XYZ file of C-alpha atoms in Angstrom:
714
model
C 74.027 -73.469 -28.408
C 73.940 -75.764 -30.961
C 70.128 -75.074 -31.454
C 70.704 -71.126 -31.692
C 68.844 -71.970 -34.786
C 65.055 -72.102 -34.400
C 65.187 -70.361 -30.795
C 66.742 -67.025 -32.482
C 64.090 -67.390 -35.234
C 61.347 -66.378 -32.779
C 63.370 -63.712 -30.772
C 61.828 -61.236 -33.574
C 58.552 -61.587 -32.021
C 59.790 -59.398 -28.832
C 57.834 -56.344 -30.959
C 55.091 -58.099 -32.555
C 53.355 -57.771 -29.121
C 54.342 -54.370 -28.291
C 53.088 -52.127 -31.011
C 53.055 -50.915 -34.586
C 51.002 -47.819 -35.098
C 52.353 -44.544 -34.948
C 51.385 -42.840 -37.699
C 48.856 -40.368 -36.850
C 48.862 -41.666 -33.352
C 46.664 -40.529 -30.183
C 47.759 -42.126 -26.881
C 45.785 -44.007 -25.146
C 45.723 -45.167 -21.225
C 44.236 -47.827 -19.051
C 43.193 -48.338 -15.328
C 41.943 -49.664 -12.441
C 39.187 -49.212 -10.415
C 41.751 -47.246 -8.433
C 42.584 -45.211 -11.524
C 46.083 -46.832 -11.183
C 47.845 -47.865 -14.666
C 47.362 -51.370 -15.759
C 51.028 -52.996 -17.470
C 50.934 -55.892 -19.848
C 46.999 -55.167 -21.173
C 46.446 -56.262 -24.588
C 45.313 -53.652 -26.778
C 43.787 -55.454 -30.248
C 42.636 -53.109 -32.756
C 40.110 -54.293 -35.904
C 43.085 -53.973 -38.488
C 44.413 -56.722 -36.376
C 47.787 -54.743 -34.915
C 48.138 -55.245 -31.246
C 49.816 -53.305 -28.679
C 51.037 -54.272 -25.241
C 51.030 -51.838 -22.401
C 53.956 -51.517 -20.005
C 54.089 -50.114 -16.260
C 52.361 -46.776 -17.326
C 49.324 -47.936 -18.866
C 49.574 -46.168 -21.834
C 49.032 -47.507 -25.558
C 49.192 -45.597 -29.057
C 46.056 -45.697 -31.516
C 46.683 -45.264 -35.528
C 43.397 -43.243 -35.658
C 43.963 -44.015 -39.285
C 40.718 -46.808 -40.147
C 40.543 -47.676 -36.626
C 36.643 -48.335 -35.388
C 36.462 -50.773 -32.700
C 39.236 -51.832 -29.769
C 39.222 -55.100 -27.716
C 40.994 -54.530 -24.344
C 41.819 -57.985 -22.903
C 43.986 -58.340 -19.383
C 43.934 -61.553 -17.698
C 41.865 -61.732 -14.454
C 39.949 -58.364 -15.775
C 36.837 -58.096 -17.407
C 37.180 -57.917 -21.468
C 36.000 -54.811 -22.828
C 35.509 -54.068 -26.991
C 34.747 -50.143 -26.946
C 34.444 -48.409 -30.359
C 36.934 -45.119 -31.241
C 34.409 -42.917 -30.954
C 33.297 -44.148 -27.635
C 36.919 -44.095 -26.427
C 37.494 -40.518 -27.883
C 34.308 -39.382 -25.177
C 36.094 -41.116 -22.799
C 39.468 -38.873 -23.222
C 41.082 -41.943 -24.671
C 40.894 -43.692 -20.620
C 39.608 -46.985 -20.224
C 39.041 -48.612 -16.696
C 38.805 -52.176 -16.572
C 37.212 -54.249 -13.679
C 37.912 -57.008 -12.305
C 37.036 -60.132 -13.178
C 34.790 -62.744 -10.830
C 36.496 -65.126 -8.956
C 34.310 -68.295 -10.447
C 35.388 -67.914 -13.758
C 37.016 -70.668 -15.751
C 40.313 -68.576 -16.365
C 40.769 -68.001 -12.646
C 39.567 -70.772 -10.439
C 42.827 -72.451 -11.072
C 44.720 -75.724 -9.502
C 47.693 -74.674 -9.969
C 50.402 -71.537 -9.178
C 48.653 -68.495 -10.871
C 49.671 -64.886 -10.649
C 48.351 -64.626 -7.054
C 50.654 -67.108 -5.957
C 53.481 -64.944 -6.432
C 52.626 -62.820 -3.488
C 52.922 -66.429 -1.182
C 56.262 -67.826 -2.674
C 59.604 -66.954 -3.692
C 58.816 -66.803 -7.732
C 59.531 -64.865 -10.862
C 56.983 -64.780 -13.762
C 58.206 -64.849 -17.503
C 55.930 -64.014 -20.341
C 56.750 -64.267 -24.291
C 58.002 -60.460 -23.724
C 60.540 -61.343 -21.241
C 61.730 -64.162 -22.994
C 62.158 -62.894 -26.515
C 63.791 -59.321 -25.291
C 66.610 -61.289 -23.191
C 69.665 -61.369 -25.215
C 71.382 -64.298 -23.614
C 67.588 -66.373 -24.002
C 68.263 -67.124 -27.852
C 64.262 -67.126 -27.528
C 64.296 -70.373 -25.276
C 62.054 -70.116 -22.254
C 64.651 -72.237 -20.122
C 67.592 -70.176 -21.448
C 65.915 -66.795 -20.244
C 65.924 -68.106 -16.570
C 69.813 -67.890 -16.568
C 69.453 -64.379 -16.371
C 67.262 -64.157 -13.285
C 69.206 -63.313 -10.060
C 67.759 -67.069 -8.516
C 69.494 -68.480 -11.500
C 73.117 -69.835 -10.357
C 73.646 -71.803 -13.849
C 77.425 -71.649 -14.545
C 77.717 -74.073 -17.719
C 75.856 -72.528 -20.658
C 73.274 -74.905 -20.585
C 69.184 -74.642 -20.435
C 69.074 -76.676 -17.477
C 66.910 -74.705 -14.640
C 69.811 -74.423 -11.730
C 68.257 -72.598 -9.332
C 69.535 -70.989 -5.861
C 72.673 -73.510 -5.788
C 70.368 -76.530 -6.268
C 71.421 -79.403 -8.871
C 70.030 -79.092 -12.204
C 68.295 -82.720 -11.483
C 67.112 -81.304 -8.570
C 64.732 -79.064 -10.236
C 61.504 -80.211 -11.842
C 59.836 -78.483 -15.125
C 56.003 -78.837 -14.988
C 54.180 -78.295 -18.106
C 50.559 -78.148 -17.610
C 50.531 -80.049 -14.537
C 52.867 -82.841 -15.054
C 56.394 -82.903 -14.730
C 59.012 -83.429 -17.817
C 62.308 -85.174 -17.148
C 65.638 -84.038 -19.242
C 63.421 -81.428 -20.589
C 66.398 -80.029 -23.305
C 67.855 -80.826 -26.067
C 71.500 -81.671 -27.383
C 72.151 -83.702 -24.069
C 75.677 -84.250 -23.016
C 76.948 -87.346 -20.994
C 75.572 -85.567 -17.656
C 72.312 -85.052 -18.841
C 72.213 -81.346 -19.504
C 71.503 -79.901 -22.889
C 71.695 -76.587 -25.020
C 68.238 -75.954 -25.340
C 65.307 -76.851 -24.128
C 62.034 -78.834 -25.820
C 59.329 -76.002 -25.526
C 58.421 -73.397 -28.183
C 57.988 -69.983 -26.574
C 54.990 -69.042 -28.940
C 53.183 -71.792 -27.150
C 53.863 -70.210 -23.577
C 51.218 -68.221 -21.819
C 53.282 -68.266 -18.700
C 55.873 -69.519 -16.931
C 56.629 -69.345 -13.143
C 60.197 -70.208 -11.759
C 59.892 -70.777 -8.115
C 63.584 -70.653 -6.897
C 63.079 -72.577 -3.593
C 60.442 -73.722 -1.307
C 58.222 -74.634 -4.223
C 54.385 -75.582 -3.758
C 53.777 -79.309 -2.717
C 51.001 -79.103 -4.894
C 53.609 -80.204 -7.194
C 56.499 -83.131 -6.256
C 59.698 -84.223 -7.231
C 61.284 -81.437 -6.782
C 64.085 -81.026 -3.735
C 65.314 -77.640 -5.234
C 62.997 -75.547 -7.649
C 60.139 -75.398 -10.196
C 59.713 -74.162 -13.420
C 55.743 -74.095 -13.889
C 54.774 -73.731 -17.524
C 51.178 -73.572 -18.714
C 50.442 -73.182 -22.580
C 48.143 -70.750 -24.004
C 44.584 -70.676 -23.195
C 43.236 -67.856 -25.696
C 44.249 -67.170 -29.351
C 43.783 -64.038 -30.480
C 43.907 -63.986 -34.187
C 44.857 -66.349 -36.956
C 48.788 -66.239 -38.112
C 50.921 -68.142 -39.940
C 54.954 -67.109 -39.796
C 57.988 -68.518 -41.689
C 61.223 -68.144 -40.806
C 64.482 -68.278 -42.290
C 67.926 -67.839 -40.471
C 71.639 -68.706 -40.410
C 70.805 -72.807 -39.696
C 67.093 -73.150 -39.746
C 64.075 -73.260 -42.171
C 60.730 -73.110 -40.137
C 56.821 -72.618 -40.083
C 54.103 -71.295 -37.470
C 51.124 -71.445 -37.692
C 48.177 -70.362 -35.568
C 44.233 -70.849 -36.037
C 41.060 -70.385 -34.318
C 38.781 -73.224 -34.983
C 34.404 -72.175 -33.906
C 36.037 -70.980 -30.477
C 38.382 -73.846 -30.349
C 42.400 -73.348 -32.066
C 45.260 -75.328 -32.897
C 48.886 -74.163 -33.168
C 51.623 -76.255 -35.220
C 54.778 -75.217 -36.082
C 58.238 -77.317 -37.713
C 61.550 -76.761 -37.954
C 64.343 -78.198 -40.298
C 67.908 -77.579 -38.851
C 71.617 -77.497 -40.559
C 75.028 -76.615 -39.210
C 76.635 -75.494 -42.614
C 76.368 -72.112 -42.768
C 76.413 -71.578 -38.908
C 79.657 -73.595 -38.510
C 81.157 -71.450 -41.711
C 80.597 -68.243 -40.829
C 81.596 -69.017 -37.081
C 84.239 -71.579 -37.259
C 86.913 -69.915 -35.688
C 84.101 -69.663 -32.081
C 82.858 -73.139 -32.554
C 86.160 -75.273 -33.696
C 85.168 -78.202 -31.693
C 81.871 -78.424 -33.842
C 81.456 -80.274 -36.249
C 77.619 -81.056 -37.386
C 74.493 -81.117 -35.917
C 71.280 -81.742 -38.238
C 67.499 -81.824 -36.494
C 63.839 -82.113 -37.462
C 61.415 -81.329 -35.087
C 57.498 -80.549 -34.928
C 54.925 -79.542 -32.193
C 51.412 -79.129 -31.600
C 48.912 -77.429 -29.197
C 45.357 -77.990 -29.604
C 42.352 -76.353 -27.261
C 39.142 -77.336 -27.231
C 36.422 -75.700 -24.969
C 33.903 -78.242 -24.654
C 31.789 -76.170 -22.383
C 32.283 -73.177 -20.827
C 33.271 -75.262 -18.077
C 35.081 -78.111 -19.245
C 38.192 -78.005 -21.792
C 40.932 -80.219 -23.010
C 44.208 -78.940 -23.993
C 46.859 -81.629 -25.944
C 50.607 -80.717 -26.316
C 52.409 -82.743 -28.683
C 56.288 -82.703 -29.553
C 58.447 -84.260 -31.805
C 62.188 -84.231 -32.704
C 64.526 -86.156 -34.211
C 68.260 -85.072 -33.739
C 72.072 -85.339 -34.081
C 75.249 -83.562 -33.101
C 78.986 -84.619 -33.801
C 81.519 -82.675 -32.314
C 85.485 -83.073 -30.906
C 85.146 -83.724 -26.924
C 88.285 -84.066 -23.874
C 87.949 -86.347 -21.262
C 90.704 -86.972 -19.205
C 94.004 -87.640 -21.528
C 91.488 -88.511 -24.369
C 90.211 -86.647 -27.468
C 88.093 -87.703 -29.896
C 84.975 -86.973 -31.614
C 81.445 -87.518 -29.893
C 78.687 -88.657 -31.708
C 74.972 -88.342 -30.031
C 71.584 -88.393 -31.142
C 67.961 -89.018 -29.883
C 64.265 -89.526 -31.336
C 61.980 -88.343 -28.743
C 58.086 -88.040 -28.745
C 56.045 -86.663 -25.870
C 52.283 -86.000 -25.513
C 50.589 -84.170 -22.249
C 46.970 -83.984 -22.532
C 44.632 -82.288 -19.338
C 41.037 -82.332 -19.100
C 39.797 -79.450 -16.790
C 36.249 -78.854 -15.093
C 35.108 -76.466 -13.204
C 32.480 -77.185 -10.471
C 30.916 -73.847 -9.046
C 33.507 -72.767 -7.133
C 35.847 -75.870 -7.370
C 38.149 -76.962 -10.178
C 39.230 -80.600 -11.211
C 42.071 -81.426 -13.260
C 42.979 -84.981 -14.731
C 46.400 -84.669 -16.334
C 48.604 -87.261 -18.407
C 51.973 -87.537 -19.580
C 53.558 -89.859 -22.248
C 57.259 -89.598 -22.901
C 59.478 -91.685 -24.819
C 62.810 -91.555 -26.332
C 65.476 -93.310 -27.972
C 69.276 -92.242 -27.633
C 72.305 -93.514 -29.229
C 76.000 -92.013 -27.713
C 79.283 -93.030 -28.907
C 83.013 -91.565 -27.750
C 86.402 -93.266 -27.891
C 85.188 -96.850 -27.002
C 82.020 -95.794 -25.314
C 78.984 -97.067 -27.276
C 75.423 -96.522 -25.218
C 71.749 -97.288 -26.497
C 69.478 -96.063 -24.410
C 65.665 -96.169 -24.397
C 63.364 -94.664 -21.667
C 59.913 -94.348 -20.896
C 57.702 -92.384 -18.484
C 54.116 -92.464 -18.120
C 52.795 -89.950 -15.885
C 48.683 -89.454 -14.515
C 47.443 -87.068 -11.653
C 44.031 -85.892 -10.704
C 43.825 -82.255 -8.894
C 41.127 -80.711 -7.185
C 40.642 -77.208 -5.740
C 38.059 -75.570 -3.678
C 37.668 -72.105 -2.944
C 35.495 -71.826 0.001
C 35.662 -67.595 -0.276
C 37.728 -65.432 -1.247
C 39.860 -66.105 1.735
C 40.319 -69.562 2.542
C 40.990 -72.632 -0.525
C 42.300 -75.791 -0.192
C 43.705 -77.863 -2.897
C 44.309 -81.812 -2.740
C 45.791 -84.501 -5.631
C 47.451 -87.654 -6.295
C 49.680 -88.397 -8.944
C 51.288 -92.167 -10.257
C 54.465 -91.876 -12.035
C 56.154 -95.338 -14.087
C 59.433 -94.950 -15.526
C 61.342 -97.058 -17.601
C 65.073 -97.347 -18.516
C 66.821 -99.602 -20.913
C 70.626 -99.865 -21.434
C 72.427 -101.372 -23.588
C 76.409 -100.421 -23.772
C 79.840 -101.481 -24.180
C 81.818 -99.346 -21.707
C 85.566 -98.871 -20.764
C 86.366 -100.913 -17.552
C 88.647 -98.121 -16.391
C 86.870 -94.955 -16.789
C 90.313 -92.876 -17.486
C 90.999 -94.935 -20.529
C 88.848 -94.122 -23.628
C 91.450 -95.033 -26.294
C 90.410 -97.391 -28.930
C 92.807 -100.133 -27.556
C 91.211 -99.743 -23.885
C 89.450 -102.884 -22.354
C 85.497 -102.561 -22.326
C 82.652 -104.553 -21.048
C 79.308 -105.387 -22.381
C 76.333 -103.858 -20.301
C 72.882 -104.488 -20.459
C 70.752 -102.796 -17.761
C 67.086 -102.325 -16.932
C 66.168 -99.748 -14.729
C 62.408 -98.750 -13.407
C 61.073 -96.288 -10.670
C 57.427 -96.380 -9.955
C 56.111 -93.518 -7.070
C 52.676 -92.864 -5.909
C 52.256 -89.562 -4.052
C 49.162 -87.693 -2.902
C 49.435 -84.178 -1.619
C 47.012 -81.371 0.633
C 47.602 -77.802 0.586
C 45.570 -74.909 1.912
C 45.744 -71.079 1.638
C 44.677 -68.758 4.261
C 44.169 -65.021 3.556
C 43.900 -63.843 7.203
C 43.634 -59.819 5.956
C 44.575 -58.090 2.688
C 47.727 -57.867 4.091
C 48.520 -60.984 5.825
C 48.424 -64.541 4.165
C 49.850 -68.335 5.607
C 49.720 -71.221 2.953
C 50.819 -74.704 4.110
C 51.209 -78.392 2.472
C 52.381 -81.702 3.010
C 53.373 -84.603 0.496
C 53.664 -88.420 1.186
C 54.496 -92.047 -0.821
C 52.669 -94.625 -0.827
C 55.391 -97.045 -0.570
C 55.554 -99.516 -3.421
C 58.525 -101.787 -4.743
C 60.387 -102.170 -1.271
C 60.505 -98.069 -1.378
C 61.021 -95.828 2.192
C 58.218 -94.121 3.024
C 58.995 -89.982 3.353
C 56.859 -86.911 4.449
C 57.659 -83.559 2.650
C 56.190 -80.244 4.077
C 56.399 -76.738 4.041
C 55.165 -73.322 5.060
C 54.941 -70.120 3.824
C 53.941 -66.388 5.275
C 53.537 -63.075 3.440
C 52.879 -60.020 4.855
C 52.080 -56.655 2.549
C 53.866 -53.649 4.088
C 51.979 -51.230 2.120
C 51.057 -50.897 -1.540
C 55.131 -50.594 -2.041
C 56.975 -53.313 0.387
C 56.292 -57.125 0.493
C 58.466 -59.840 2.729
C 57.628 -63.143 1.808
C 59.263 -66.209 4.575
C 58.965 -70.008 3.738
C 60.615 -73.185 4.689
C 59.868 -76.668 4.400
C 61.508 -80.000 3.730
C 61.695 -81.834 0.090
C 62.465 -85.077 -1.574
C 62.684 -86.166 -4.976
C 64.220 -88.925 -7.271
C 67.666 -88.703 -9.318
C 67.600 -89.086 -12.984
C 70.030 -91.622 -14.692
C 72.679 -90.219 -17.085
C 75.205 -91.906 -18.595
C 77.515 -91.427 -15.983
C 75.167 -92.623 -13.182
C 72.341 -94.802 -13.955
C 71.122 -94.995 -10.288
C 68.279 -93.391 -8.919
C 68.040 -92.075 -5.625
C 66.100 -90.548 -3.098
C 67.243 -87.118 -2.296
C 65.736 -84.269 0.440
C 66.472 -80.811 1.424
C 65.997 -78.595 4.120
C 65.252 -75.183 2.846
C 64.638 -71.887 4.487
C 64.535 -68.237 2.828
C 63.422 -64.959 3.489
C 62.311 -62.623 0.540
C 61.648 -58.726 -0.044
C 60.067 -57.069 -3.094
C 59.854 -53.434 -3.491
C 58.192 -51.663 -6.187
C 56.637 -48.553 -7.433
C 55.818 -47.539 -11.214
C 59.545 -47.051 -12.089
C 61.352 -48.688 -9.939
C 61.544 -52.392 -8.418
C 63.308 -54.068 -6.174
C 63.772 -57.501 -4.779
C 66.155 -58.808 -2.161
C 66.320 -62.651 -0.940
C 68.787 -64.267 1.816
C 68.326 -68.288 1.758
C 69.711 -71.451 3.268
C 69.478 -74.923 2.131
C 71.189 -78.371 3.596
C 70.689 -81.125 0.542
C 71.499 -84.489 1.385
C 71.865 -87.732 -1.124
C 74.113 -89.384 -3.183
C 75.930 -86.950 -5.623
C 77.520 -87.998 -9.095
C 79.032 -85.550 -10.708
C 81.282 -87.557 -12.573
C 83.297 -90.526 -12.323
C 85.456 -89.172 -9.627
C 83.424 -86.923 -7.681
C 80.741 -88.442 -5.343
C 79.077 -86.571 -2.233
C 76.365 -86.591 0.808
C 75.581 -83.528 1.579
C 75.811 -80.132 0.084
C 75.034 -76.819 2.454
C 74.312 -73.585 0.804
C 74.065 -70.159 1.851
C 72.893 -67.153 -0.462
C 71.841 -63.646 -0.991
C 70.606 -62.025 -3.725
C 69.637 -58.415 -5.075
C 68.133 -57.025 -8.125
C 67.052 -53.858 -9.086
C 65.101 -52.656 -12.459
C 64.184 -49.117 -13.595
C 62.422 -47.439 -16.448
C 64.797 -44.484 -17.221
C 62.086 -43.115 -19.929
C 59.685 -44.763 -22.240
C 62.618 -46.227 -24.848
C 65.185 -46.953 -22.181
C 65.067 -49.540 -19.448
C 68.338 -51.351 -17.060
C 68.293 -54.442 -15.005
C 71.409 -55.447 -12.526
C 71.215 -58.123 -10.513
C 73.915 -59.801 -7.855
C 74.259 -62.817 -6.175
C 76.553 -64.285 -3.573
C 76.482 -67.943 -2.261
C 79.034 -69.885 -0.299
C 78.097 -73.379 -0.611
C 79.934 -76.738 0.782
C 80.222 -80.042 0.233
C 80.811 -82.758 2.714
C 82.894 -85.899 2.020
C 82.837 -88.380 4.950
C 83.507 -85.715 7.715
C 85.236 -83.037 5.802
C 83.892 -79.830 4.098
C 84.860 -78.249 0.446
C 84.046 -75.606 -1.840
C 80.830 -76.267 -3.588
C 80.719 -76.568 -7.560
C 78.474 -72.983 -7.096
C 80.156 -71.277 -4.506
C 81.028 -67.586 -5.608
C 81.339 -64.121 -4.197
C 79.887 -62.149 -7.107
C 77.460 -63.678 -9.893
C 76.644 -60.187 -11.960
C 73.848 -59.869 -14.432
C 72.937 -56.575 -16.111
C 70.428 -55.710 -19.229
C 70.127 -52.661 -21.204
C 67.366 -52.456 -23.328
C 66.477 -49.498 -25.789
C 62.727 -49.632 -27.772
C 62.255 -47.825 -30.468
C 59.301 -48.661 -32.711
C 60.371 -46.369 -35.665
C 64.106 -46.926 -35.764
C 65.296 -50.223 -33.871
C 64.808 -52.160 -30.823
C 68.052 -53.565 -29.214
C 69.449 -54.909 -25.718
C 72.437 -55.622 -24.295
C 73.230 -58.053 -21.688
C 76.383 -58.577 -19.436
C 77.172 -61.890 -17.305
C 80.429 -61.628 -14.635
C 81.271 -64.197 -12.165
C 84.078 -66.021 -11.024
C 85.818 -68.986 -12.655
C 84.287 -72.515 -11.374
C 86.317 -74.859 -9.231
C 87.677 -78.311 -10.058
C 90.030 -80.660 -8.473
C 93.281 -80.978 -10.366
C 95.203 -84.161 -10.928
C 98.568 -84.439 -8.896
C 99.869 -87.265 -10.692
C 99.224 -90.721 -12.984
C 101.121 -93.718 -13.361
C 101.049 -96.099 -16.424
C 98.402 -98.990 -15.517
C 99.495 -101.909 -17.995
C 95.997 -103.212 -17.516
C 94.126 -100.499 -18.755
C 96.734 -99.547 -21.681
C 97.060 -95.904 -20.125
C 97.860 -93.632 -17.617
C 95.802 -93.307 -15.118
C 95.434 -90.352 -12.683
C 95.319 -89.171 -9.304
C 92.938 -86.413 -8.151
C 93.916 -84.048 -5.255
C 92.707 -84.853 -1.979
C 91.507 -81.443 -1.255
C 87.996 -80.938 -3.806
C 87.570 -78.011 -5.964
C 90.861 -76.719 -4.148
C 91.641 -75.094 -7.894
C 89.576 -72.515 -9.640
C 89.077 -71.190 -13.481
C 89.729 -67.758 -14.532
C 87.024 -64.782 -14.346
C 84.002 -65.663 -16.500
C 82.597 -62.428 -18.615
C 80.035 -62.397 -20.988
C 78.631 -59.505 -23.349
C 75.609 -60.493 -25.372
C 73.601 -58.224 -28.061
C 70.632 -58.617 -29.952
C 68.675 -56.195 -32.331
C 65.486 -56.298 -34.670
C 63.353 -53.981 -36.661
C 59.900 -54.523 -37.440
C 58.795 -53.728 -40.672
C 55.358 -53.255 -41.740
C 54.275 -54.459 -45.347
C 51.098 -53.868 -44.739
C 48.266 -53.878 -42.059
C 48.537 -57.671 -41.399
C 51.902 -58.318 -43.142
C 55.315 -57.744 -41.158
C 58.512 -58.958 -41.995
C 60.920 -58.659 -38.985
C 65.014 -59.141 -39.633
C 67.214 -59.650 -36.299
C 70.557 -59.775 -35.376
C 72.240 -61.790 -32.421
C 76.072 -61.532 -31.328
C 76.853 -63.667 -28.336
C 79.785 -63.024 -26.456
C 80.474 -59.715 -28.130
C 84.264 -59.281 -26.617
C 85.385 -62.728 -27.866
C 86.400 -63.671 -24.317
C 87.602 -66.818 -23.813
C 85.699 -68.209 -20.894
C 87.068 -71.310 -19.680
C 84.920 -74.340 -19.425
C 87.040 -77.119 -17.901
C 90.261 -78.800 -17.884
C 92.032 -82.025 -19.503
C 95.307 -83.092 -19.713
C 98.064 -84.713 -22.286
C 98.823 -88.383 -22.441
C 100.568 -88.570 -19.281
C 98.837 -85.842 -16.957
C 102.101 -83.487 -16.936
C 100.288 -80.599 -18.775
C 97.081 -78.809 -18.309
C 94.575 -77.871 -20.888
C 91.845 -75.186 -21.053
C 88.683 -76.035 -22.930
C 86.959 -72.872 -23.624
C 83.117 -71.868 -23.943
C 82.295 -70.780 -27.139
C 83.627 -67.488 -28.710
C 82.266 -64.607 -30.428
C 79.019 -66.020 -32.239
C 77.159 -64.359 -35.057
C 73.466 -64.787 -35.959
C 70.822 -63.422 -38.127
C 67.554 -64.251 -39.651
C 64.222 -62.951 -40.566
C 60.733 -63.523 -40.097
C 57.467 -62.796 -42.084
C 54.285 -62.836 -40.760
C 50.840 -62.791 -42.474
């Protein structure tokens, strides 16, 4: 939550894409060829104001000074219509489907049609900005989904009970390891590396993800950057802990987006000091740039670049030790992809260069680490016809880790007099994979897809084969079912606690059900996962197998044009296997309730309220201790019954509000306010102890956090 900062600065934009034209207004409607309303259509007026339709397909027109209207929806033909012609059509616009051989529809990876074949949730920019729990961050927004089983208030995707390191975030076709900032010693972080303004669509595959991507044995988050820039704009942001700018500019059929932020903690900590007593300081400077060059109608190049220089200082507690924890990181990554359209096929060549330099100190620990990842992939998709397509490709990944550290001889002894040793370690993990994926739409209501992915063993690696199958069946226009199953493989990512790289695998099966009408949506899923490999949660927790059985249900409905409500609940029975015994899993709970209430009134105010409630996390307590003369500290002995104790119930209520102030036709001022944990609950995070382990202490998550700011757009 440390980088509440720049992420909430963009939260304001939740309404920019809604509308701000009410005075002297006329209601219009967008429908398809069957005269059904179309949602998420972009309506752009010649005064540069913008409206996004909702489920009813309606939009508002400020009749004053409007002469021409640009109507755009992905996968539909773009329409530019005059106000007079629209009036003749009684303000009803019909959009026709675009041809499937266009640049924007012949796609390599999973786009909108894939939602019919896999268990996937789609998050738009508006979805992210209107979510009080997201803080404007695309990965934090995932925590509100019923498939998210994240219980540690971090940005790392944790899907359907799978460990965070088993899921992968894919940006423009390449995997981003450790896609977070403010990383802890276990690799988890408070915010993602991504700016929501760059995002075109974000897809969350909760389980059984398509094997067009590899190195995942849980879920996948697929992010594609913006393909088309609608207008030039400059945004200046000022808030409690951040000053920043964001510029979007068209350049002769191409476009560039870039931003910068300077973050500081003084005012944030001063205002919230009672809620963040262990947060001492955080600073960062980050810069991002996204460039898209359309070489011609069938070839384009996209380059996404990001740099961050950050540091953080906190009080930390482990075992019986408390002290300052210092962390810093310099990181640069660049993702470049070339896309070529060839008749009814598409070829993509993608490349990643990701370099980081980290420092971490706590007690006697002093760690310096550097990592370098180079990833290259080539993918080819061929659409034989509207019903059948195949996709194939290969990728090569090279990853190096260098560690130079001072570490404690005894993991539990961190005080300044504790014995230490020097460690220098060089780790590499290179792999080559190839895949084949096919999809067959047998009828308009029934489809089947399957895929295989295997590695080319190098450096004495084990050979493995991943495979999957999925079928979807539309009972009618409102009811749909998906059955999917498969076996998946991934490599673990080193962190401070565990430097090893292990091959992990997972067997998964899931049944998903979807119901939808104009005002009401219902989704439900039941799934089973059998994960194996080496699991290292801490210096004392090691597992070989995790079995998870889960059920989730969610519903959303629009009460009226201004009010909407979402509700979900998840049950997850998870068991850890150690030797021949099974114990409660870290992500095991009888309920995990999430709810959100939103009120949107362009003339007045826009507010959202979100609730999260679940049982407390399990933990393994210390049952005794003995003074270890060599360690110069007490040595703890943990219960043999793993995870047999539980923290108190977790409850969190969040609030966000903003208002659009129109200064003139092109200038907007948007003030906003966010309050996290409104009820100021003491939600328990973990246990630590006094010197001889006779007294348990509770470390809590952050309490009530107040954050505010404004953005000026021109």
